Coordinates of C-alpha atoms and ligand atoms in Angstrom, one line a residue:
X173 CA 12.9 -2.3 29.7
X174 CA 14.5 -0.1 27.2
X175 CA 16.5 -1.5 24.3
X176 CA 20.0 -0.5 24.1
X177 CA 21.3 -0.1 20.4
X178 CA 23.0 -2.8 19.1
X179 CA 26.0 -0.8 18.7
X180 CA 26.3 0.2 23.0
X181 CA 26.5 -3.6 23.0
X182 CA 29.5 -4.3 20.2
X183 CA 32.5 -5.8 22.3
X184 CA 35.6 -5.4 20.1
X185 CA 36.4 -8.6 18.5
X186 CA 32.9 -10.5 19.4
X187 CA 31.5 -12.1 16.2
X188 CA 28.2 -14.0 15.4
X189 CA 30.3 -16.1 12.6
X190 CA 33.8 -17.7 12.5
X191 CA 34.5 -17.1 8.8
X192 CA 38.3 -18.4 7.9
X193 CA 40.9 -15.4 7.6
X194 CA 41.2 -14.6 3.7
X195 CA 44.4 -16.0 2.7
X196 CA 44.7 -14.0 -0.4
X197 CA 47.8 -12.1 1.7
X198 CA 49.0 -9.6 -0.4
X199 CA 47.5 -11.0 -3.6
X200 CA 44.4 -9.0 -2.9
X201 CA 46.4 -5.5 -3.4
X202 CA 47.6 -6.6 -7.0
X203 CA 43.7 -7.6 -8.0
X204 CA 41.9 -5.0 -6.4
X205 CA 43.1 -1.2 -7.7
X206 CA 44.1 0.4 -3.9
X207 CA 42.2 3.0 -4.3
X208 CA 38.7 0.5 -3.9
X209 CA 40.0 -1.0 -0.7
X210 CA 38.7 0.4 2.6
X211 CA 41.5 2.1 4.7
X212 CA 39.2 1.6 8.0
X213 CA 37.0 -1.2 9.1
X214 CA 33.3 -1.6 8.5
X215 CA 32.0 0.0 11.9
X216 CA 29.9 -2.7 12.5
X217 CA 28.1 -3.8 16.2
X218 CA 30.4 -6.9 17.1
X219 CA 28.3 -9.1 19.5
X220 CA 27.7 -13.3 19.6
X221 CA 24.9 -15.0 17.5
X222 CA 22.4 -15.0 20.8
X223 CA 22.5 -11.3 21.7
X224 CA 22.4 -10.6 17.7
X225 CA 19.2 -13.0 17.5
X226 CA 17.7 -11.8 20.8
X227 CA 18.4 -8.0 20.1
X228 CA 16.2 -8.5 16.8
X229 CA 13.8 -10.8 18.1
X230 CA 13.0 -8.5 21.0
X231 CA 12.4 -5.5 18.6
X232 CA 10.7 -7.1 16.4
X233 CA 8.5 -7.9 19.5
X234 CA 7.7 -4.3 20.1
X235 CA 5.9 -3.9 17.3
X236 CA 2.4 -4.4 15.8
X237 CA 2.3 -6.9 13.0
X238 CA -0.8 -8.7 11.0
X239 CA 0.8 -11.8 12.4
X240 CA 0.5 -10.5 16.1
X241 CA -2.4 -7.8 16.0
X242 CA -5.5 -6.9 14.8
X243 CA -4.8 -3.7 12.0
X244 CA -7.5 -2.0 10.6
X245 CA -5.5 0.5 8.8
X246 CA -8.0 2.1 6.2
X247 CA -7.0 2.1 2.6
X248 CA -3.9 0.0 3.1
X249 CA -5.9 -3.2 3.6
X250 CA -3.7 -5.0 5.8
X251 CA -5.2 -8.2 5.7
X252 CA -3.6 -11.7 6.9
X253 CA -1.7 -12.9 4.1
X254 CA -1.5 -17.0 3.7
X255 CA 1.8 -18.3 4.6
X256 CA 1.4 -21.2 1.9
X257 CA 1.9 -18.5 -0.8
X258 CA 4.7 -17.2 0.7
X259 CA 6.2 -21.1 0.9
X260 CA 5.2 -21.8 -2.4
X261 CA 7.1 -18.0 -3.8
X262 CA 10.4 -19.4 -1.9
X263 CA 10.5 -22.4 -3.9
X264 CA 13.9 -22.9 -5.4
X265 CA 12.7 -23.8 -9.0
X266 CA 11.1 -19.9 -8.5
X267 CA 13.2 -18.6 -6.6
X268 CA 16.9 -18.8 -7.3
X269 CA 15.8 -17.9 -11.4
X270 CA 18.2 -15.3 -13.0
X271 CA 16.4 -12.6 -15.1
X272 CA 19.2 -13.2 -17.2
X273 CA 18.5 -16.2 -17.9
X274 CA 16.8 -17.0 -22.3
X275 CA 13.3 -17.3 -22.1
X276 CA 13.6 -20.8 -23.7
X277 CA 14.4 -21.8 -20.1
X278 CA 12.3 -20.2 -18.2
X279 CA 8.6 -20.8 -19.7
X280 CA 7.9 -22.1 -16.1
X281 CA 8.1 -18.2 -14.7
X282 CA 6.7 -16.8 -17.7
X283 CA 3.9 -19.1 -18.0
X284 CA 3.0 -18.5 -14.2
X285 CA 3.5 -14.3 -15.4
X286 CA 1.3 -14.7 -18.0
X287 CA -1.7 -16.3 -16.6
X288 CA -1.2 -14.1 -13.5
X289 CA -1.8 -11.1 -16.3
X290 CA -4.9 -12.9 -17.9
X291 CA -6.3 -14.0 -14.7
X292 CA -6.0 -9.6 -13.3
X293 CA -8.1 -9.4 -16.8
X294 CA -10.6 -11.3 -16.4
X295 CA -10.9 -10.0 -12.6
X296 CA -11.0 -6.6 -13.8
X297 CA -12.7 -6.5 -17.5
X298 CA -9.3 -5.2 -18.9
X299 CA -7.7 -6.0 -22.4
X300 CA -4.2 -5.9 -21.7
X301 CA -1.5 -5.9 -19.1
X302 CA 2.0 -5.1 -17.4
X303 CA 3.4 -6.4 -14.2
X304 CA 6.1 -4.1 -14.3
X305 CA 5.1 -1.7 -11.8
X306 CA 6.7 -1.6 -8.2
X307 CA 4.0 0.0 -6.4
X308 CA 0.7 1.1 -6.7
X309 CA 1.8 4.8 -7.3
X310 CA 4.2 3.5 -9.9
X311 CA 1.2 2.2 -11.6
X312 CA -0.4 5.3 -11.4
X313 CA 2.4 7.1 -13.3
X314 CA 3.4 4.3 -15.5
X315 CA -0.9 4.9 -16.7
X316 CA -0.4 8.7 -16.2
X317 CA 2.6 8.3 -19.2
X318 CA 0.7 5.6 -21.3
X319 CA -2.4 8.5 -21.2
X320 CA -0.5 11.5 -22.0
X321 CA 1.6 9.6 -25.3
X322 CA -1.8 8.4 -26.7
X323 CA -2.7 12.0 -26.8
X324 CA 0.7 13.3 -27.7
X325 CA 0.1 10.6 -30.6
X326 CA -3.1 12.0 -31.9
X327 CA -1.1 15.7 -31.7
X328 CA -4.2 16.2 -29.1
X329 CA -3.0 19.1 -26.4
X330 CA -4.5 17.4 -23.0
X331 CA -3.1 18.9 -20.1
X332 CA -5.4 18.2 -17.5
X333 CA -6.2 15.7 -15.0
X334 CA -9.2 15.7 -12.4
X335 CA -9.3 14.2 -9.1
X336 CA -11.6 14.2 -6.1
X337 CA -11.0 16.0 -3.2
X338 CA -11.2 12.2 -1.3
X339 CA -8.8 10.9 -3.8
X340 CA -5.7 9.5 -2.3
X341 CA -2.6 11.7 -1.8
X342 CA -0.1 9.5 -4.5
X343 CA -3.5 10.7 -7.6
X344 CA -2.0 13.9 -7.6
X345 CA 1.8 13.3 -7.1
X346 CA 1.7 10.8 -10.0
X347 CA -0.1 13.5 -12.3
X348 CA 1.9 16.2 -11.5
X349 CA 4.8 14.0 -12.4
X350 CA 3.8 13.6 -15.5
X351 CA 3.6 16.6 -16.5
X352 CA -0.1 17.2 -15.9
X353 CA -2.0 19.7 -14.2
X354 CA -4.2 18.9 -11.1
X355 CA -7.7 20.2 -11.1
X356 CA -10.1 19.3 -8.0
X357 CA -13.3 18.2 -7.9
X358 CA -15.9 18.4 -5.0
X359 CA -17.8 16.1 -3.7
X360 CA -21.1 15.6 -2.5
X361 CA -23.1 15.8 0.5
X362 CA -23.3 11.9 -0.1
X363 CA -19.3 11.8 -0.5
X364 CA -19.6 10.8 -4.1
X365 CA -18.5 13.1 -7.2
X366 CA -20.4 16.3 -7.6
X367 CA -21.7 16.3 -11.1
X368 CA -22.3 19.3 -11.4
X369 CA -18.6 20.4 -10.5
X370 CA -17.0 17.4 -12.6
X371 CA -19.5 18.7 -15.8
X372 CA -18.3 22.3 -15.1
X373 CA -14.6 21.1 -14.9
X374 CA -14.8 18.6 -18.4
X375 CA -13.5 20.0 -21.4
X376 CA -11.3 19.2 -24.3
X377 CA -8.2 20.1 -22.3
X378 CA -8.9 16.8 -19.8
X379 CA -7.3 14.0 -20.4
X380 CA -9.0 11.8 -17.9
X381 CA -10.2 11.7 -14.1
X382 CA -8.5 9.5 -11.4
X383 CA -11.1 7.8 -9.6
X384 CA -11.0 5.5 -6.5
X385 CA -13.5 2.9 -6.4
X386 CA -15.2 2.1 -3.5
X387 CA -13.3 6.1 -2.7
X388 CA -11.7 6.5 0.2
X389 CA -14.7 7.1 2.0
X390 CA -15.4 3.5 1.3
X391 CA -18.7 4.2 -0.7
X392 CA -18.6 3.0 -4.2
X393 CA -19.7 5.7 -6.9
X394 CA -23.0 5.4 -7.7
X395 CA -23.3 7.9 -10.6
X396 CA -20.5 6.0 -12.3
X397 CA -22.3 5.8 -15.6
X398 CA -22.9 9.2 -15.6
X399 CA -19.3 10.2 -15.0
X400 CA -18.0 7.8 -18.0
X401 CA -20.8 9.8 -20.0
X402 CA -19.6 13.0 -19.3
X403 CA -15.7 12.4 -19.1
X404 CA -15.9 9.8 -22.4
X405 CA -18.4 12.1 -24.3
X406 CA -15.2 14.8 -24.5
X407 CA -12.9 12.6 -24.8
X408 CA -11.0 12.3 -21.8
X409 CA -10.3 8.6 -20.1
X410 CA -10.9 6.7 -16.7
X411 CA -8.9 6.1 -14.4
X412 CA -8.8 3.5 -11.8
X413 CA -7.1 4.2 -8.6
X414 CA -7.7 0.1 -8.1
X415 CA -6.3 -0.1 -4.3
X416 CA -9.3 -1.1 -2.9
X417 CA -10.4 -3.4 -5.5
X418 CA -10.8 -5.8 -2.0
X419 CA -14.4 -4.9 -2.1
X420 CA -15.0 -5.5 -6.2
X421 CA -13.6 -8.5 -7.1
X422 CA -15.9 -11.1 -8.4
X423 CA -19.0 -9.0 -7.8
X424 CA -18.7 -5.9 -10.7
X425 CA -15.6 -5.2 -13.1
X426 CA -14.4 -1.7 -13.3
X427 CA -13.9 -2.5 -17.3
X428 CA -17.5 -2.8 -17.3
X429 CA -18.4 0.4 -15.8
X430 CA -16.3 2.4 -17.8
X431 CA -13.1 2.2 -16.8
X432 CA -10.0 2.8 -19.3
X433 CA -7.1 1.9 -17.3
X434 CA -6.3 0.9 -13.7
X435 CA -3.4 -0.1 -11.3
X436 CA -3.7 -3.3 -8.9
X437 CA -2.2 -3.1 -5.5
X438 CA -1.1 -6.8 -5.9
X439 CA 0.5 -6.1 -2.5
X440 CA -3.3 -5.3 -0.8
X441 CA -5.2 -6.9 -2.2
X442 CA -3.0 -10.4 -3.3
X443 CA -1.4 -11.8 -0.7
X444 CA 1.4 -9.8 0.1
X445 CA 2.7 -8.6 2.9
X446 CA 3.2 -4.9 3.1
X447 CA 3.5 -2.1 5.1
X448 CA 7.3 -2.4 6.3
X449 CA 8.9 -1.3 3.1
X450 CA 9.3 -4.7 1.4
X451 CA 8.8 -4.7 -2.8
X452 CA 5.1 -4.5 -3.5
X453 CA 3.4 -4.8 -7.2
X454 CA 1.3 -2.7 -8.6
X455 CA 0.3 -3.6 -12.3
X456 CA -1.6 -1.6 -14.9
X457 CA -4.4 -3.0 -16.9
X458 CA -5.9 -1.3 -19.9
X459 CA -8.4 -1.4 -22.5
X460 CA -7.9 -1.9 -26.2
X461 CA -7.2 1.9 -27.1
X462 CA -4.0 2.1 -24.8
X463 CA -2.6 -1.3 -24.8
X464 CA 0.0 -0.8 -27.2
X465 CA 1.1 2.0 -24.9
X466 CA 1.8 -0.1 -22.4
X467 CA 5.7 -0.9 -21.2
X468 CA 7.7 -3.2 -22.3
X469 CA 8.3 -6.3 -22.4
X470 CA 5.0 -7.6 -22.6
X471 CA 4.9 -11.1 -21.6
X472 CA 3.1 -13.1 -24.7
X473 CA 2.6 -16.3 -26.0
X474 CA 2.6 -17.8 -29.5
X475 CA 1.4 -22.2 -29.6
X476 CA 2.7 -23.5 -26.5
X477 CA 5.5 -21.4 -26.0
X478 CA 6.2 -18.0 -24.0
X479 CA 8.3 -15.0 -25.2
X480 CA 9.3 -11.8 -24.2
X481 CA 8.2 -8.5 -26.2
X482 CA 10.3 -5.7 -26.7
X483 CA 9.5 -4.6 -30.2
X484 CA 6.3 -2.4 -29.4
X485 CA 6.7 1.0 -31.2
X486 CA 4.3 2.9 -29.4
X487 CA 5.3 1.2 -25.8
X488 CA 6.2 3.9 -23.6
X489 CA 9.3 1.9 -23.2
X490 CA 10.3 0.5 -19.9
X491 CA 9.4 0.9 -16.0
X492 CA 11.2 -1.3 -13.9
X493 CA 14.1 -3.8 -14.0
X494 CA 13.5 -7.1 -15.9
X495 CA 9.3 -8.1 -15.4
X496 CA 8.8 -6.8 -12.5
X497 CA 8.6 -7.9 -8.7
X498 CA 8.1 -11.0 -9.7
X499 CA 8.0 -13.2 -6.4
X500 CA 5.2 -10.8 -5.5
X501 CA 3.1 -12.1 -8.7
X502 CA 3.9 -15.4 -8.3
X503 CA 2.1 -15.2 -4.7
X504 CA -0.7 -13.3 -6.4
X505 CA -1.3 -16.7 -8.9
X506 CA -1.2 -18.6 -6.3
X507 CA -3.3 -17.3 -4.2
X508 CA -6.0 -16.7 -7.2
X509 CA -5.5 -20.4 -8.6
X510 CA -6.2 -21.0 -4.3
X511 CA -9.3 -19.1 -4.4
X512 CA -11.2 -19.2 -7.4
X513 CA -13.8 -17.4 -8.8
X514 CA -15.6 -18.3 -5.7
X515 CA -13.3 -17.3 -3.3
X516 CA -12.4 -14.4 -4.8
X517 CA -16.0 -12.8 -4.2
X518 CA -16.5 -14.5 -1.1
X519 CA -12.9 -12.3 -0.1
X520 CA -15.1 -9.2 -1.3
X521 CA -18.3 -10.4 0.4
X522 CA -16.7 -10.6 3.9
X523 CA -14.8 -7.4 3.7
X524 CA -17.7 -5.3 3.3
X525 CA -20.2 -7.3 5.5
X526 CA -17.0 -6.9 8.4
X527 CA -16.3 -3.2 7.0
X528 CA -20.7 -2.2 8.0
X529 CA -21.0 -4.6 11.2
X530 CA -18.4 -2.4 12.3
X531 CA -20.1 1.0 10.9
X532 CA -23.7 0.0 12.5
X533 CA -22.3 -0.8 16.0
X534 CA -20.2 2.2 16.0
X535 CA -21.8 4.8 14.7
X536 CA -24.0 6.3 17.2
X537 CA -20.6 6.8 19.2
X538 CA -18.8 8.3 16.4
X539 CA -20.9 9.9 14.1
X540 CA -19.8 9.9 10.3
X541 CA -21.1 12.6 8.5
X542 CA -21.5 10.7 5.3
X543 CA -24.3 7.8 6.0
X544 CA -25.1 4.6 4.6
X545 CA -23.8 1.4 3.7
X546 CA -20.6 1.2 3.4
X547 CA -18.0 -1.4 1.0
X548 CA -14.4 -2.5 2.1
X549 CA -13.9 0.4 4.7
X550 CA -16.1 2.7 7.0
X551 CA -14.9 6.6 8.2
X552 CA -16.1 7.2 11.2
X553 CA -15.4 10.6 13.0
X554 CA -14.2 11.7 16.0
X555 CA -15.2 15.4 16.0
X556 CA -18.0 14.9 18.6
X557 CA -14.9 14.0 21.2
X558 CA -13.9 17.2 21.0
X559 CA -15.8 19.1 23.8
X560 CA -13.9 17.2 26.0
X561 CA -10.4 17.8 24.4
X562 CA -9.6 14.4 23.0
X563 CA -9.0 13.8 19.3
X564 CA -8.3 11.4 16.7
X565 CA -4.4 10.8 17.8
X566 CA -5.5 10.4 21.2
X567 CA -8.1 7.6 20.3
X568 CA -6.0 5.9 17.8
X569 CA -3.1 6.1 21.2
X570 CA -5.1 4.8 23.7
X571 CA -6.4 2.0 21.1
X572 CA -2.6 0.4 21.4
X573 CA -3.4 -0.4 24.7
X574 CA -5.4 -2.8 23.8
X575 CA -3.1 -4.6 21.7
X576 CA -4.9 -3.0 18.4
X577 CA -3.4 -1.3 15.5
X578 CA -5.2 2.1 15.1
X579 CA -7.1 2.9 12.1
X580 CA -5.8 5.2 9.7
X581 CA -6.3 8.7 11.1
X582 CA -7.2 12.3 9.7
X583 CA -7.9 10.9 6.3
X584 CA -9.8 11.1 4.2
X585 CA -8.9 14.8 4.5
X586 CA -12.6 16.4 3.6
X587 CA -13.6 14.3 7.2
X588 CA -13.0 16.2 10.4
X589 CA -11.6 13.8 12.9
X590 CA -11.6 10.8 10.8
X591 CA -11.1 6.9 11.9
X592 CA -10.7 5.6 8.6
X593 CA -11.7 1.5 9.3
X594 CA -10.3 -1.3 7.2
X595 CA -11.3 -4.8 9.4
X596 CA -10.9 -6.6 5.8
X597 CA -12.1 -10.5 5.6
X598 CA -9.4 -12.3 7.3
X599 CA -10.5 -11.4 10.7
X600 CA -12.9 -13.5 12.8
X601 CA -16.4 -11.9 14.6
X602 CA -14.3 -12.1 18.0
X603 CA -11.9 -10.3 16.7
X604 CA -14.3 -7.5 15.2
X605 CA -16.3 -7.4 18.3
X606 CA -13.5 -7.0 20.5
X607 CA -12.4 -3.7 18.3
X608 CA -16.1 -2.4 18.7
X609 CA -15.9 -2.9 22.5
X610 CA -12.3 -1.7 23.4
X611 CA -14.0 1.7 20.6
X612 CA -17.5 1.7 22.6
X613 CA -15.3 1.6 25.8
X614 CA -12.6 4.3 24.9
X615 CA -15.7 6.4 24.0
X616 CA -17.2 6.1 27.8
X617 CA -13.6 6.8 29.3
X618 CA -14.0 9.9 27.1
X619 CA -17.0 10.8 29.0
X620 CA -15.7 10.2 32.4
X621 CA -11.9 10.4 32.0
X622 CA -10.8 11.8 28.9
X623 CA -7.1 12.6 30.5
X624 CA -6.7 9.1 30.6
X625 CA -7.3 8.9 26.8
X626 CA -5.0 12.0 26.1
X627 CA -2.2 10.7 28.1
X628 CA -2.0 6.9 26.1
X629 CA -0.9 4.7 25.3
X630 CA -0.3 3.5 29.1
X631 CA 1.2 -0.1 28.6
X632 CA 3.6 0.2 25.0
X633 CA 7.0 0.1 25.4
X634 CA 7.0 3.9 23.6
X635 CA 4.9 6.0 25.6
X636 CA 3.7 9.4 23.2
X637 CA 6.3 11.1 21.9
X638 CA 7.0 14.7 20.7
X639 CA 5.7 14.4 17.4
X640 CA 6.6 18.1 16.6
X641 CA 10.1 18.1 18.4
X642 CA 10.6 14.8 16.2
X643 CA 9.5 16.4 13.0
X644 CA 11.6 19.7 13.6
X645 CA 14.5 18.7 14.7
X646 CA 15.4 14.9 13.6
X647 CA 18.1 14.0 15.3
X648 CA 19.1 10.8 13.6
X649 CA 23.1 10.9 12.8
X650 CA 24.9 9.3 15.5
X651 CA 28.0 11.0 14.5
X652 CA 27.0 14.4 14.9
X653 CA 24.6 13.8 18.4
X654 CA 26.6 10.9 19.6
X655 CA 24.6 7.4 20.9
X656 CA 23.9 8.7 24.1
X657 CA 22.0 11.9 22.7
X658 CA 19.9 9.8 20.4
X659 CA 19.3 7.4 23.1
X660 CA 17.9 10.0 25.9
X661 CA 15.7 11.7 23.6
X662 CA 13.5 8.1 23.3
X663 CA 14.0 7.7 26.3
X664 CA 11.9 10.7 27.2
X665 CA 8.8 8.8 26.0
X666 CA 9.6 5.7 27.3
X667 CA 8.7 3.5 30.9
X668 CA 10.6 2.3 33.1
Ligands
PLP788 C1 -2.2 2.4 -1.1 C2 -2.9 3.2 -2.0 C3 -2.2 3.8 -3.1 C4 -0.8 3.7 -3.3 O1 -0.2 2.4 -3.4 P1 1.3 2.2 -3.1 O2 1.5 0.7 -3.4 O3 1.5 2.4 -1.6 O4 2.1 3.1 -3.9 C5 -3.0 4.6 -4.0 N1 -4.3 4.8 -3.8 C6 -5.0 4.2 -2.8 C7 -6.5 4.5 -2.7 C8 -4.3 3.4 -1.9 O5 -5.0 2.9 -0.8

């Protein structure tokens, strides 16, 4: 059944709360200047508490979730996140602290901050880091300006960056953003880096390469040395693009092959939840050359005691509010303290062991053109579906039918067709095999009925909808279409 909006359901004067008048009278008019005070209501749905709870719940219903289904979304790494970390995150001692408040009364946070910072260290081979970061794109620029004031320090003019042509699509943005110029380099018939182009492309103008390690073909770089060589030997740094350090952690250390500086997607790899817009984390770790480039405050600690420091002349000043998202680093300690060195390869172990059972029992139906083994993530391809008219989108679509998030799609962009896999190590062998099988099973409907693949989903409460239509021609201001306009043109996708 279609939802209505919460707004055909508002009832003038229905309210989910019974809130006491305000019995300021005309009081509030002498403290608040008129010109602040609204001259019309708030517009707001009225309805009860149940339809307000049941309206959300519902909705909520209709989509996929990590809690609720299986999502192999390549590169986001949408694992299952412990609830425990979340519980422990929303503890009031934690959470109802004012940034505000002197650091002489809150070494509890900063402590917890600061081992969080030496523990992503140790993880990564790094000397020094910041938290600040919001996202993992914000990490890449926050680096991206530490990178260009070292040079701009040492009057050095560096006004290059290169980046694979697999590299992820925020590499680019960040660089251009900070002032740099973007200069592609090809990659192999392996999917790796092409030497030859990245040795053709180094010069004293580079100030460093943006690498993704495993790439976002999911194979990890196996000329890595030889790219350090050839970047370090003119100068230029390393950068990690460390989003997918899901397949790394406790087996190799980017800061030991090579690697200047790097962002953590805290919120992929560490236990939170992302993917619906909430605050993610994404701190930068560096080596010794650029830590004192690195934002302020630094979170450091002198005998027992934990202070905050701001007076760092060559800091590139700050990024963010206050430290950070810190609730998301808090869940990040815990779950490393949770883990342990241990764990924390064990997490690596699985993903990639889940990432190639997948690869080796699909692969014959979707031919990748890069072969091999495989770390976190496979790309599989769905170019040989063509001949009978079905792409990507329309395998992805019909997946939902079987109650499975589709893998990311059409990227990486040098991979006609792709189905970018992520199973990551949270998911049982059940769970895997059933993906293979409702895969192995779309890929014989192909065969035999590929209109039936075109036309899914079948069974979602969306059916397809016009994806162009909905790009051109938004139609999202109620004011100018009016409810019922918005409402039809759902509608058109949608059952019963
Ligand atoms: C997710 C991702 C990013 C960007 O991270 P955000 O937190 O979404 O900004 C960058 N690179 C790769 C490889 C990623 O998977």
């Amino acid at each position: 059944m279609m939802e209505a909006l919460i707004f055909e359901k508002s009832k003038r004067a229905r309210k989910a709360v019974s809130l006491p008048e305000v019995d300021l009278g005309k009081e509030i008019e002498k403290r608040i200047p008129s010109n602040y005070l609204r001259k019309t209501g708030l517009g707001l749905p009225e309805v009860s508490e149940p339809d307000l709870v049941r309206h959300f719940t519902r909705l909520s219903q209709r989509n996929m979730s990590v809690d609720t289904n299986f999502y192999p979304l390549g590169s986001c790494t949408m694992k299952y996140n412990p609830k425990i970390n979340e519980a422990l995150a929303n503890l009031p001692g934690l959470s109802e602290l004012h940034p505000y408040q002197p650091s002489s009364g809150v070494q509890g946070i900063l402590h917890i901050l600061h081992e969080t910072g030496r523990m992503l260290e140790e993880i990564s081979g790094m000397d020094g880091i910041s938290l600040q970061p919001a996202a993992g794109a914000h990490g890449e620029l926050t680096s991206m300006l530490m990178i260009k004031a070292y040079f701009e320090d040492r009057k050095e003019k560096r006004d290059k960056i290169l980046i694979p042509d697999s590299a992820h699509g925020t590499n680019p943005a960040s660089s251009s953003l900070a002032g740099f110029k973007v200069v592609k380099i090809d990659s192999n018939p392996e999917g790796e880096v092409d030497l030859k182009c990245l040795s053709r492309n180094m010069d004293e103008k580079v100030a460093c390469i943006m690498l993704t390690i495993p790439n976002t073909l999911g194979l990890f770089e196996k000329n890595i040395l030889d790219i350090a060589q050839i970047i370090h030997s003119k100068g230029g740094f390393i950068y990690l693009d460390g989003a997918n350090l899901n397949a790394l952690m406790g087996i190799t250390r980017p800061g030991d092959f090579g690697v200047d500086v790097m962002h953590f997607n805290l919120h992929k790899t560490f236990s939170t939840p992302h993917g619906g817009g909430g605050p993610g984390s994404g701190p930068v770790g560096t080596k010794e050359k650029l830590t004192a480039y690195l934002p302020v405050p630094t979170i450091e600690k002198k005998g027992d005691d934990y202070w905050l420091n701001y007076q760092r002349s060559k800091s590139i000043g700050k990024v963010r509010s206050f430290y950070g998202n810190v609730r998301v680093v808090i869940k990040t300690y815990c779950y490393l303290r949770i883990l342990g060195k241990e764990g924390l390869r064990q997490v690596s172990e699985d993903a990639i062991l889940s990432a190639n059972y997948i690869r080796k029992k699909l692969e014959s139906y979707y031919p990748s053109p890069y072969k091999g083994v495989c770390m976190h993530e496979c790309v599989l391809s769905a170019k040989n579906k063509r001949e009978k008219g079905v792409r990507a989108l329309d395998i992805a679509k019909r997946l939902l039918d079987f109650g499975i998030h589709p893998p990311t799609i059409y990227f990486p962009l040098i991979v006609e067709e792709a189905l970018m896999i992520e199973p990551t190590e949270t998911e049982s062998k059940e769970t895997l095999d059933a993906f293979i099988d409702a895969l192995v099973q779309i890929s014989r409907e192909i065969e035999k009925n590929p209109s039936l693949v075109k036309e899914a989903p079948h069974t979602t409460p969306i059916l397809r909808l016009d994806e162009v239509e909905a790009n051109r021609s938004p139609q999202v201001k109620m004011e100018e279409q009016g409810l019922t306009g918005f409402q039809t043109r759902i509608n058109k996708g949608a059952r019963g």
